[in-house]
Coordinates of N, CA and C and ligand atoms in Angstrom, one line a residue:
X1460 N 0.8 -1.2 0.0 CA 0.0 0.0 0.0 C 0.9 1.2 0.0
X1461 N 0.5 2.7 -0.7 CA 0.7 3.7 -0.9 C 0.8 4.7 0.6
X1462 N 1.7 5.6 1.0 CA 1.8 5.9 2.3 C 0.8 6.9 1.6
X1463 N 0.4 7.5 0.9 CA -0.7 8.5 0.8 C -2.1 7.6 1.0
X1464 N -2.1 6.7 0.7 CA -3.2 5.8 1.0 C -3.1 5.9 2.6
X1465 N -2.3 4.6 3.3 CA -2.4 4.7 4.5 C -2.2 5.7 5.1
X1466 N -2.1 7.3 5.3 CA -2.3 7.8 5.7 C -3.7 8.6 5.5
X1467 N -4.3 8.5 4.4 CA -5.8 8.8 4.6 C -6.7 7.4 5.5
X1468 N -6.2 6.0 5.6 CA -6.6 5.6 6.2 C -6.7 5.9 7.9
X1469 N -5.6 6.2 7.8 CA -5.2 6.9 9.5 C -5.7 7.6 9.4
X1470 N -6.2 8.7 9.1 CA -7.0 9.4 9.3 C -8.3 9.2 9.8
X1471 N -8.7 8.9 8.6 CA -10.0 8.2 8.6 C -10.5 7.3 10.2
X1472 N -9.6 6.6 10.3 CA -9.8 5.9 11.8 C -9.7 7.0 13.1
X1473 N -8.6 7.6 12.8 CA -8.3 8.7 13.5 C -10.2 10.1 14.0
X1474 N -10.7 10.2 13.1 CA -11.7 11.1 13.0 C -12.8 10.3 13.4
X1475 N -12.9 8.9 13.0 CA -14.1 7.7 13.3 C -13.7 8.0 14.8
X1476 N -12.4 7.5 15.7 CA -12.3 7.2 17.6 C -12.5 8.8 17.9
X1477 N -12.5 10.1 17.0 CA -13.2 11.0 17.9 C -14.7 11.4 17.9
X1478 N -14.7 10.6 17.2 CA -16.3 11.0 16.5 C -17.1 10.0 17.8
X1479 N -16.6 9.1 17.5 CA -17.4 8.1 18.4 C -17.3 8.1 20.2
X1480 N -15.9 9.5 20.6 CA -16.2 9.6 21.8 C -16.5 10.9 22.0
X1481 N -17.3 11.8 21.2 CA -17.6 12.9 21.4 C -16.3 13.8 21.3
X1482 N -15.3 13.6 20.2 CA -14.4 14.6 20.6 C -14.3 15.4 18.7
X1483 N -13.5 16.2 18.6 CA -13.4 16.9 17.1 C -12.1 16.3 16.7
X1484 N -12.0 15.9 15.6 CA -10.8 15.4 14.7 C -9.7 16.1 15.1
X1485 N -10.0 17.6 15.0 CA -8.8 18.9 15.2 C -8.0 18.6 16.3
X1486 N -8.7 18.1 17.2 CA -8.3 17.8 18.8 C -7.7 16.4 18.8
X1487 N -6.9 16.1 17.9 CA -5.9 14.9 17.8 C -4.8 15.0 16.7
X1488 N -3.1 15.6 17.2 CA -3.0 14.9 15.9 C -1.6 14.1 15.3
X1489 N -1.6 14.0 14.3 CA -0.7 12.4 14.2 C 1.1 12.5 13.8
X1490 N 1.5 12.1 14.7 CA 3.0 12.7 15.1 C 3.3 10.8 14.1
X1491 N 4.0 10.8 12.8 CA 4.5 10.2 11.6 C 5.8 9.7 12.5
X1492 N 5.8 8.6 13.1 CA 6.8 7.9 13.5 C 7.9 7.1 12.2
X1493 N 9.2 7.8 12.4 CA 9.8 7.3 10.8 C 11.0 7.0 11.3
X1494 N 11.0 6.4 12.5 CA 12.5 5.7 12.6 C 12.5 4.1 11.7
X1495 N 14.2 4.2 11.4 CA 14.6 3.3 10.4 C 14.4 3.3 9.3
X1496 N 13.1 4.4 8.8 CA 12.8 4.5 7.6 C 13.6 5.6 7.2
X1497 N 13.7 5.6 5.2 CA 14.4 6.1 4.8 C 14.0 7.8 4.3
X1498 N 14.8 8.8 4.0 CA 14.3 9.9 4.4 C 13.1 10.3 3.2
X1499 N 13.5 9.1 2.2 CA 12.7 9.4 0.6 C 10.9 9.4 1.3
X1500 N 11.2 8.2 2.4 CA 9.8 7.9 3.1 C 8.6 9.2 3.0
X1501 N 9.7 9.6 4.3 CA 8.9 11.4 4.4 C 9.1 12.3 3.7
X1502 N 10.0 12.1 2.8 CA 9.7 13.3 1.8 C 8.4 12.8 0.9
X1503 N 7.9 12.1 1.1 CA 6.8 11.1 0.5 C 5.5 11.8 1.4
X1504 N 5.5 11.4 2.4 CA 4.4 11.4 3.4 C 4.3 13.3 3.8
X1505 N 5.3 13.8 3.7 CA 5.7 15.4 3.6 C 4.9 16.0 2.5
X1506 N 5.3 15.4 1.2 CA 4.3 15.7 0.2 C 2.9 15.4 0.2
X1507 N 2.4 14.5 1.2 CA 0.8 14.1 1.3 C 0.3 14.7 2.1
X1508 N 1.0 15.7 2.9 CA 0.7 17.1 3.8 C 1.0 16.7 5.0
X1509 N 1.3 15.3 5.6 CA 2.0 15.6 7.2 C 3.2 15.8 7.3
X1510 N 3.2 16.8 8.6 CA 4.4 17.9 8.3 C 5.0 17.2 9.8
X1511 N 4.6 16.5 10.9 CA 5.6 16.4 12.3 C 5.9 14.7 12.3
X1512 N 7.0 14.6 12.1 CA 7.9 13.1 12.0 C 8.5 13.2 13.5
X1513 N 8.1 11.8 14.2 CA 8.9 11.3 14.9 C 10.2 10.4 15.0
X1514 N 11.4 10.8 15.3 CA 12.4 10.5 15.5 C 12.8 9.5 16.9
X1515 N 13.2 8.3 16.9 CA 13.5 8.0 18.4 C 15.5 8.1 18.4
X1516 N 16.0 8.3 17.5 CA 17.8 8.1 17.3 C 17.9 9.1 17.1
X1517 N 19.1 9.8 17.7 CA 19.5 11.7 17.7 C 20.4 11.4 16.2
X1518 N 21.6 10.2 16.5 CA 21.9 10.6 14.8 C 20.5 10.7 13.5
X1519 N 20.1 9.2 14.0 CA 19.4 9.5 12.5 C 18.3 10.4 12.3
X1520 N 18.0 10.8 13.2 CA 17.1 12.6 13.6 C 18.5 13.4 12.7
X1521 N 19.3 13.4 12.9 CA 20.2 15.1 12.5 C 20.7 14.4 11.1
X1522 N 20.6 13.1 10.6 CA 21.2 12.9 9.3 C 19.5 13.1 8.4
X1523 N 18.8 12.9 9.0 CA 17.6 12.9 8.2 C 17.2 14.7 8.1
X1524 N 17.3 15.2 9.3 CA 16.9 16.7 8.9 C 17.9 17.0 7.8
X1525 N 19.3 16.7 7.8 CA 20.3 17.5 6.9 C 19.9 17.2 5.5
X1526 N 19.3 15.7 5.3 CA 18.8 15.0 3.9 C 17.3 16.4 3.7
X1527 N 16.4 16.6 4.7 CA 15.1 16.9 4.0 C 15.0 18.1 4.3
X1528 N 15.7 19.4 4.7 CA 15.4 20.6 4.9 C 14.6 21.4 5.7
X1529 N 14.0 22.2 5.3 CA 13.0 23.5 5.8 C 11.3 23.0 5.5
X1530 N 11.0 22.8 6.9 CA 9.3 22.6 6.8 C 9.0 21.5 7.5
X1531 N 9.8 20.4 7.7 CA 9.3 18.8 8.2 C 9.6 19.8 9.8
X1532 N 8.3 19.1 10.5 CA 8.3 19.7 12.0 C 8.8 18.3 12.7
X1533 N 10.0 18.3 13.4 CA 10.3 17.3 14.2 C 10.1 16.8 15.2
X1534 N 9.6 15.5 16.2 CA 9.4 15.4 17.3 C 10.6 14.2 17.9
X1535 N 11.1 14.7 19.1 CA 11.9 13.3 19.8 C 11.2 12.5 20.6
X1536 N 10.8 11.4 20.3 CA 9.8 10.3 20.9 C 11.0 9.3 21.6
X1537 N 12.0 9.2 21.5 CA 12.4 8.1 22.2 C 13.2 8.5 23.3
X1538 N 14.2 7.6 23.5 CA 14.9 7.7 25.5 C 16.4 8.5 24.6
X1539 N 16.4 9.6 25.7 CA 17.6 11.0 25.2 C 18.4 10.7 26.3
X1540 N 19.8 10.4 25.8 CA 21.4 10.5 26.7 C 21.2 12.0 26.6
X1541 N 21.4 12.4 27.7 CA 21.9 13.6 28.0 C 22.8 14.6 27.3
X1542 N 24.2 13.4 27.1 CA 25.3 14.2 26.2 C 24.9 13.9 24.7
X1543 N 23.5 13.6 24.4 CA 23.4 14.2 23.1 C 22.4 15.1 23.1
X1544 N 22.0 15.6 23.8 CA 21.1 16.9 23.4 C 21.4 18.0 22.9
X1545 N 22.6 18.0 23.1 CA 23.5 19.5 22.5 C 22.8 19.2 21.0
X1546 N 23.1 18.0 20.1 CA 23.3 17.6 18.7 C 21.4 18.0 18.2
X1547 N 20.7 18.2 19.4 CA 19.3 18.4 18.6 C 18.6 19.9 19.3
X1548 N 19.4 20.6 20.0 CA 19.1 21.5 20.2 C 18.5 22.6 19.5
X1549 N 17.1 23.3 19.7 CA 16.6 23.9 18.0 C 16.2 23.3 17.2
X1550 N 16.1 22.2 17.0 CA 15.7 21.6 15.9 C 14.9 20.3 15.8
X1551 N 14.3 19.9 17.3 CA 13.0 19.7 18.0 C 11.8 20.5 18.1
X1552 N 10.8 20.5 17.9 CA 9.3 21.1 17.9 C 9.2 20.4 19.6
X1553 N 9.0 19.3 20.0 CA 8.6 18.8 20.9 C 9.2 17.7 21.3
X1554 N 9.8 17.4 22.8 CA 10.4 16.4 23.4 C 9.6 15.5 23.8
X1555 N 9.1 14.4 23.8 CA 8.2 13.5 24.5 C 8.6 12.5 25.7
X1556 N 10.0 12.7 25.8 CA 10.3 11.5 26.9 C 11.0 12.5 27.9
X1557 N 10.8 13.0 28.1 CA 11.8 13.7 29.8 C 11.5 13.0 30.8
X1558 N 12.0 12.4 30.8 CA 11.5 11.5 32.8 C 13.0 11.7 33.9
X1559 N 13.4 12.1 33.8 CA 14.4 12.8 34.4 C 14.5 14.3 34.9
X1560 N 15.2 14.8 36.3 CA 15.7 15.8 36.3 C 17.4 16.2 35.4
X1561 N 17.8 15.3 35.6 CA 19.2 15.4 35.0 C 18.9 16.0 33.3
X1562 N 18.3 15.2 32.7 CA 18.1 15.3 31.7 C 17.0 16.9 30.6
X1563 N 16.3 16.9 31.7 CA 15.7 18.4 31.6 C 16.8 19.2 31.9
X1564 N 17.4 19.5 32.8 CA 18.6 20.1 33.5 C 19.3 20.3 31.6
X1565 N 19.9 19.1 31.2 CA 20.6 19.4 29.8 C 19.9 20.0 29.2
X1566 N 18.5 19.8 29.0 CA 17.5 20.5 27.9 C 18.0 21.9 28.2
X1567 N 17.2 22.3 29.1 CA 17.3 24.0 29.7 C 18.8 24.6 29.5
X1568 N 19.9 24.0 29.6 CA 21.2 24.4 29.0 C 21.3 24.3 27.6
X1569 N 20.8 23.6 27.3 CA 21.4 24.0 25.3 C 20.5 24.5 24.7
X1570 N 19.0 24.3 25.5 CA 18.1 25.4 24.7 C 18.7 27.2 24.9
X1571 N 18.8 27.2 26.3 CA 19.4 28.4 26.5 C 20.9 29.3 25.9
X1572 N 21.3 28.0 25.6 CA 22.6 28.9 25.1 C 21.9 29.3 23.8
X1573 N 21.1 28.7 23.2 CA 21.0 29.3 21.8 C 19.1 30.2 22.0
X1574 N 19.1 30.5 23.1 CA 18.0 31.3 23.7 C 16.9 31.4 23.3
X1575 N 16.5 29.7 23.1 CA 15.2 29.6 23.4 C 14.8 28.2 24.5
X1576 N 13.2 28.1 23.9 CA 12.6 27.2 25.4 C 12.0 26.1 24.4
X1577 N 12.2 24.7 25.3 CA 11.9 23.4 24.5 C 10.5 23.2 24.9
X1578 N 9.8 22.5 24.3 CA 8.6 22.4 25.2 C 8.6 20.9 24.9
X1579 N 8.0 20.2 25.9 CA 8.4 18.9 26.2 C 7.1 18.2 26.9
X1580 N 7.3 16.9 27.0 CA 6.5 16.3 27.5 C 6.7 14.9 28.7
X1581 N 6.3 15.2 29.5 CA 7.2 14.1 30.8 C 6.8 12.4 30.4
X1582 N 7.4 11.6 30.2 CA 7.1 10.5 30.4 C 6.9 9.4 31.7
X1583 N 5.9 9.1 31.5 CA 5.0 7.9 32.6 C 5.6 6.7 32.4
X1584 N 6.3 6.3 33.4 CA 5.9 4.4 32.9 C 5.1 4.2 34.1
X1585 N 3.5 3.9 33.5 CA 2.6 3.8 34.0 C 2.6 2.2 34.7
X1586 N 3.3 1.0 33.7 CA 3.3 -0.4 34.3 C 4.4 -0.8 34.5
X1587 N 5.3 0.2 35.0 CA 6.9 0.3 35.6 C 7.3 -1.0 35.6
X1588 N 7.0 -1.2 33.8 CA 8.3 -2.4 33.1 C 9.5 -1.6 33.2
X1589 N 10.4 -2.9 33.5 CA 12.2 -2.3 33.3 C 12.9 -1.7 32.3
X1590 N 11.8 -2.8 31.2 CA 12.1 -2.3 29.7 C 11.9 -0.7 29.4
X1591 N 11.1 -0.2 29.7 CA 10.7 0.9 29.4 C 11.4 2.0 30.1
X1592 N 11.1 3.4 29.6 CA 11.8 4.3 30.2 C 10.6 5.6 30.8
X1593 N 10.6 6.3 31.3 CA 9.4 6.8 32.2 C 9.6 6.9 33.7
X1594 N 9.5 8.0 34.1 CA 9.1 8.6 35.8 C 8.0 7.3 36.3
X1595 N 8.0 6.9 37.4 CA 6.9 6.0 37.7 C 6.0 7.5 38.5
X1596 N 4.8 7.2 38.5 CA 3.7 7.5 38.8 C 3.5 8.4 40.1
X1597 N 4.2 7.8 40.9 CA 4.8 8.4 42.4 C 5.6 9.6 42.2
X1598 N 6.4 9.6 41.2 CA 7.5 10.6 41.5 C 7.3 11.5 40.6
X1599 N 5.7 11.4 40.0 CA 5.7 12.2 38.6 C 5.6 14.0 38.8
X1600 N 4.5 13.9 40.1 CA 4.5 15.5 40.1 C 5.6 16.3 40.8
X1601 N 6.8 15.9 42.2 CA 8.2 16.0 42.1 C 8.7 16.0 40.9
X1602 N 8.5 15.6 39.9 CA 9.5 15.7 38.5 C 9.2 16.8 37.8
X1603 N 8.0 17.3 37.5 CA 7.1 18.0 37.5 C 7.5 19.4 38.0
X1604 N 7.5 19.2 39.2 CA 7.8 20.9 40.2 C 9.8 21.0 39.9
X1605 N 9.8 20.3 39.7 CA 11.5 20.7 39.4 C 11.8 20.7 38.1
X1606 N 11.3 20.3 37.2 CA 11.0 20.9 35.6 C 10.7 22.1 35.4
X1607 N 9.6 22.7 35.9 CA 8.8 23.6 35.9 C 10.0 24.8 36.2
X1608 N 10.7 24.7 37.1 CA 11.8 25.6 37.6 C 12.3 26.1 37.0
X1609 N 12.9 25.5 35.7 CA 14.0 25.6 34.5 C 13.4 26.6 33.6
X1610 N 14.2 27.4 33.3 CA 13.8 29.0 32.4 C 13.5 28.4 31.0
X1611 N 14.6 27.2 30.2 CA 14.5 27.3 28.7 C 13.4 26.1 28.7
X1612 N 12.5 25.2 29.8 CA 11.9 24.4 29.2 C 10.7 24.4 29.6
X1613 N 9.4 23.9 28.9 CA 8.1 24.2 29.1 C 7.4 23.0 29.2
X1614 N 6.5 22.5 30.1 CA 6.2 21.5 29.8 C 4.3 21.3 29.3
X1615 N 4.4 20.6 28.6 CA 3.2 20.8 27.6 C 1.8 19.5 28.2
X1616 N 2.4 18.9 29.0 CA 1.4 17.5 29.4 C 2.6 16.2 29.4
X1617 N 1.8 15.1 29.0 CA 2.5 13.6 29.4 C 2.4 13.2 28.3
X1618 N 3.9 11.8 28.2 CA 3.6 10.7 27.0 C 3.8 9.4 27.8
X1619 N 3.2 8.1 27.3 CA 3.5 7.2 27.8 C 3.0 6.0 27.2
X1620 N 4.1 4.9 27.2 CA 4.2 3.5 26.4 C 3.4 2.8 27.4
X1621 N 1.8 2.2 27.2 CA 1.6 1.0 27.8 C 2.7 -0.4 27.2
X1622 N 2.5 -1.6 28.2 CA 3.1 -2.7 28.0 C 2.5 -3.0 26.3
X1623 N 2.9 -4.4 25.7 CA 2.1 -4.8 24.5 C 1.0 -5.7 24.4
X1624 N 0.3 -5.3 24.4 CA -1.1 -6.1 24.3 C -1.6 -6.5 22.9
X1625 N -1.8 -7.8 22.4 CA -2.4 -8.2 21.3 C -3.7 -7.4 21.2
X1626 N -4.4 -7.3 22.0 CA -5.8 -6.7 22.1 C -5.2 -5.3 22.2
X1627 N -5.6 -4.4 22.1 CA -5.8 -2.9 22.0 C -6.5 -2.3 23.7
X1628 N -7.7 -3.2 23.6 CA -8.0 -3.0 25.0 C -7.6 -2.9 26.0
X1629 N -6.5 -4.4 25.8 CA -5.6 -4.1 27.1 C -4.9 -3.0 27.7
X1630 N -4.5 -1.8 26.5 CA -3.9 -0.5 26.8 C -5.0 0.2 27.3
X1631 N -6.1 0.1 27.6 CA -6.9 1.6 27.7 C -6.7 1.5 29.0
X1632 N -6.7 0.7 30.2 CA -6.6 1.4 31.2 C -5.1 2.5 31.6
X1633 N -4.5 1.9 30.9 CA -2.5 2.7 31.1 C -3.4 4.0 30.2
X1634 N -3.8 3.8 29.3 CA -4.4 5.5 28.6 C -5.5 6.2 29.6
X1635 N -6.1 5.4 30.3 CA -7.2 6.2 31.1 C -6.3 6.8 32.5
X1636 N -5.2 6.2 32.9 CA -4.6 6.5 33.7 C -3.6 8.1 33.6
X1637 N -3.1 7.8 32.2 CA -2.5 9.1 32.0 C -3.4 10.0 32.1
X1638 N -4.1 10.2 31.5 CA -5.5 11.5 31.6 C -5.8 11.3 32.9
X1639 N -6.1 10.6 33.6 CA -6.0 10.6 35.2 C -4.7 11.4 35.8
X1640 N -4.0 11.3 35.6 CA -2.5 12.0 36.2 C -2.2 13.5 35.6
X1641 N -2.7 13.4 34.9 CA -2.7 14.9 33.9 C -3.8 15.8 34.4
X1642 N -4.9 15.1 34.7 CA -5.9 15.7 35.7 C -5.0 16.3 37.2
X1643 N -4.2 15.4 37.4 CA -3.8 15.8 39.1 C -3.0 16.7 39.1
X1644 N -1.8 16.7 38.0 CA -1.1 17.4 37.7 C -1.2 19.4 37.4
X1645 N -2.3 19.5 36.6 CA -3.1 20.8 36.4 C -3.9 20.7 37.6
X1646 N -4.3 19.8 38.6 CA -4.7 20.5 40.0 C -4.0 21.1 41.2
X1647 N -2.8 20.8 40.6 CA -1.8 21.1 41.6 C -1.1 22.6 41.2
X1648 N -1.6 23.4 39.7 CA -1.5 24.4 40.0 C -0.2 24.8 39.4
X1649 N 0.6 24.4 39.4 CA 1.9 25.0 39.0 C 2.2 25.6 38.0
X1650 N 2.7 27.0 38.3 CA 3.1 28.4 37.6 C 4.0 27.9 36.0
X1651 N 2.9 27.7 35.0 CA 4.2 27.5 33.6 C 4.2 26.1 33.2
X1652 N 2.9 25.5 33.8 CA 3.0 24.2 33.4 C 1.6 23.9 33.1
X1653 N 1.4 23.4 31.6 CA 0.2 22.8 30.9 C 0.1 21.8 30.9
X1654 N -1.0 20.8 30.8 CA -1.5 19.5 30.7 C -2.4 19.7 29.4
X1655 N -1.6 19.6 28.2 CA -2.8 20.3 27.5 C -2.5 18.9 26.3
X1656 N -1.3 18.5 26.3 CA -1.3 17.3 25.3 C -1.3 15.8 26.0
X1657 N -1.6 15.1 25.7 CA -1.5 13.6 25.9 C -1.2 13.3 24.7
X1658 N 0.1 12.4 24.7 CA 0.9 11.2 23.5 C 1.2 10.1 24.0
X1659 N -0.1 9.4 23.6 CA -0.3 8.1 23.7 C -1.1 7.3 22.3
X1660 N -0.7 6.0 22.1 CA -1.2 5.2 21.3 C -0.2 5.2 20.1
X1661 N 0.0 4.0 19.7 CA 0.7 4.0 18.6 C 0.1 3.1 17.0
X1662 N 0.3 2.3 16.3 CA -0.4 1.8 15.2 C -1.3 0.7 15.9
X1663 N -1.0 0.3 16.6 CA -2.1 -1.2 17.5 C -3.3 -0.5 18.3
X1664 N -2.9 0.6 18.4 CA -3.9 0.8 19.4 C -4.1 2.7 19.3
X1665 N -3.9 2.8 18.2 CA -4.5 4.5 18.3 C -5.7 5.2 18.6
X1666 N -6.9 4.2 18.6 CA -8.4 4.4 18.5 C -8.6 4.6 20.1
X1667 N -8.2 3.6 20.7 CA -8.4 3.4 22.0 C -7.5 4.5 23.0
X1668 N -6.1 4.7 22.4 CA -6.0 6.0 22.9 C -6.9 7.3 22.8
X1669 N -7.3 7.6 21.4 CA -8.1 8.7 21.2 C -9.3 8.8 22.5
X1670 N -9.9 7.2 22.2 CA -11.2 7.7 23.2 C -11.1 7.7 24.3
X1671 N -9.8 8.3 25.0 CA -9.4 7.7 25.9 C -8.6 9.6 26.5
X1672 N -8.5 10.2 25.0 CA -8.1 11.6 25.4 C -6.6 11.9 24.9
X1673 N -6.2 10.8 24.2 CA -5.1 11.3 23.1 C -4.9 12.4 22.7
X1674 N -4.0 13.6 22.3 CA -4.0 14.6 21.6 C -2.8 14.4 20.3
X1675 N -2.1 13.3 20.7 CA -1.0 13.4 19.7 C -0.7 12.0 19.7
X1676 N -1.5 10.7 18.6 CA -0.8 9.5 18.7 C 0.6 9.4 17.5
X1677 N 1.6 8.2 18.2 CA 2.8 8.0 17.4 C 2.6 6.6 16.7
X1678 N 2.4 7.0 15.4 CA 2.2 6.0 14.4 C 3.3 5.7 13.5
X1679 N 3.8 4.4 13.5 CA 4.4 4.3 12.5 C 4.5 2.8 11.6
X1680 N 4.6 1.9 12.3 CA 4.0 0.8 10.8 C 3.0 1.0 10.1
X1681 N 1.7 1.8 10.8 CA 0.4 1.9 9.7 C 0.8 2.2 8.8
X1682 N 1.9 3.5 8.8 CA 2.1 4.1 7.7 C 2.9 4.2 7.3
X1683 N 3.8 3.7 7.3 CA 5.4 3.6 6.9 C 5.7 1.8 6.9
X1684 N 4.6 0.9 7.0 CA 4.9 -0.5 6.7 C 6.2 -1.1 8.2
X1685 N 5.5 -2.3 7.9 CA 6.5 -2.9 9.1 C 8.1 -2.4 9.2
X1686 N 8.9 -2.2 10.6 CA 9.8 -2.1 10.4 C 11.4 -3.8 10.3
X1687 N 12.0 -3.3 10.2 CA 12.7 -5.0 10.0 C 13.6 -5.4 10.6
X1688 N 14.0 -3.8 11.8 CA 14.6 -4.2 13.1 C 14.2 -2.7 14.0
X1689 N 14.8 -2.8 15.4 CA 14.3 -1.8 16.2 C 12.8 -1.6 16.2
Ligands
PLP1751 C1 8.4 3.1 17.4 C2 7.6 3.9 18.3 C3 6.2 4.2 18.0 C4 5.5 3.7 16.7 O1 5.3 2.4 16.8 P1 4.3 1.6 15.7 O2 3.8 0.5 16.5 O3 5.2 1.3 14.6 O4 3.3 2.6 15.4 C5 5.6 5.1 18.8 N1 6.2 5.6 20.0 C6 7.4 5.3 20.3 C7 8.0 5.8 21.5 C8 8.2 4.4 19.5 O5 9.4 4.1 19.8

């Protein structure tokens, strides 16, 4: 299948899970997961009008911007070493995995030397697998109030990997849970800090995140075809 195909399919599904929980299509939208693929991909999927690619590898993030230029909006979805943030500084739209102070701490320095502010999103490991990477649940709003502190970084809401479930279902409680913490989070008030996105759900289960209060799912076999490692 044609990535302009599958991506009007994605859509399509995409506008059916808000339709069907009372929400507007507008109020969801689809962050083009394109690791391991090649940059011809999104210049592909670029030309079919989606403009924000997710990256989880800082090289192949800065060899792929250098290949595709001016206009693709970039997102970092995966787990960030510290001593590479310097290499994507500016040239991130949106961070999704901060589950660290250390790590925000690096953000807020190399956004600042080149004087601006990252806006970012904290990561949950909601079913505090080992595998995974994410604040556990306890320590999320402490992570939170010491984020919040930092001049160059903003934080925008939560992202978070449920485990893998054959069923789809099985993720919705880990999705009803983040919107649950995002709730507590924005009740707690803190000066500079939004709960305004949720990024959750990826190709298995994007529907169920939507009705569930998704604002940004990360898709990428739908539409870019199986990957054949990583
Ligand atoms: C690879 C990846 C995705 C996309 O996964 P698919 O199942 O291919 O849609 C989403 N989020 C993160 C963090 C990923 O690493």
């Amino acid at each position: 299948m044609s990535i302009a195909y599958n991506l009007e399919v994605i859509h399509q599904r995409m506008a059916e899970a808000a339709r069907k929980s009372g929400r507007s299509a507008d109020q969801v939208r689809l962050v083009a997961v394109s690791k391991t693929k090649p940059a011809e991909a999104i210049a592909d999927a670029f030309r079919c009008g989606q403009q924000v690619f997710g990256e989880n590898y800082v090289q192949e993030l800065t060899e792929k911007a250098g290949l595709l230029g001016e206009g693709i909006r970039w997102h970092f979805i995966g787990s960030l070493q510290s001593n590479k943030v310097r290499q994507i500084a500016g040239m991130v739209e949106l961070i999704h995995s901060v589950d660290r102070i250390s790590l925000a701490r690096e953000i807020d320095r190399q956004w600042g030397l080149i004087g601006k502010v990252c806006d970012v999103l904290i990561q949950v490991n909601i079913s505090q697998e080992e595998t995974k990477s994410g604040t556990t649940t306890a320590d999320l709003l402490d992570l939170v109030r010491q984020v919040a502190e930092l001049p160059h970084v903003r934080i925008k809401g939560l992202m978070t990997m449920p485990p893998f479930f054959d069923d789809p279902e099985g993720a919705r409680p880990y999705f009803r849970e983040l919107q649950r913490l995002a709730g507590e989070v924005a009740a707690a008030g803190i000066p500079g800090v939004e709960m305004k996105e949720l990024s959750m759900g990826m190709s298995g289960d994007f529907e169920v995140a939507i009705e569930e209060g998704a604002t940004l799912v990360r898709v990428g076999s739908a539409l870019f075809g199986e990957r054949v490692y990583r």
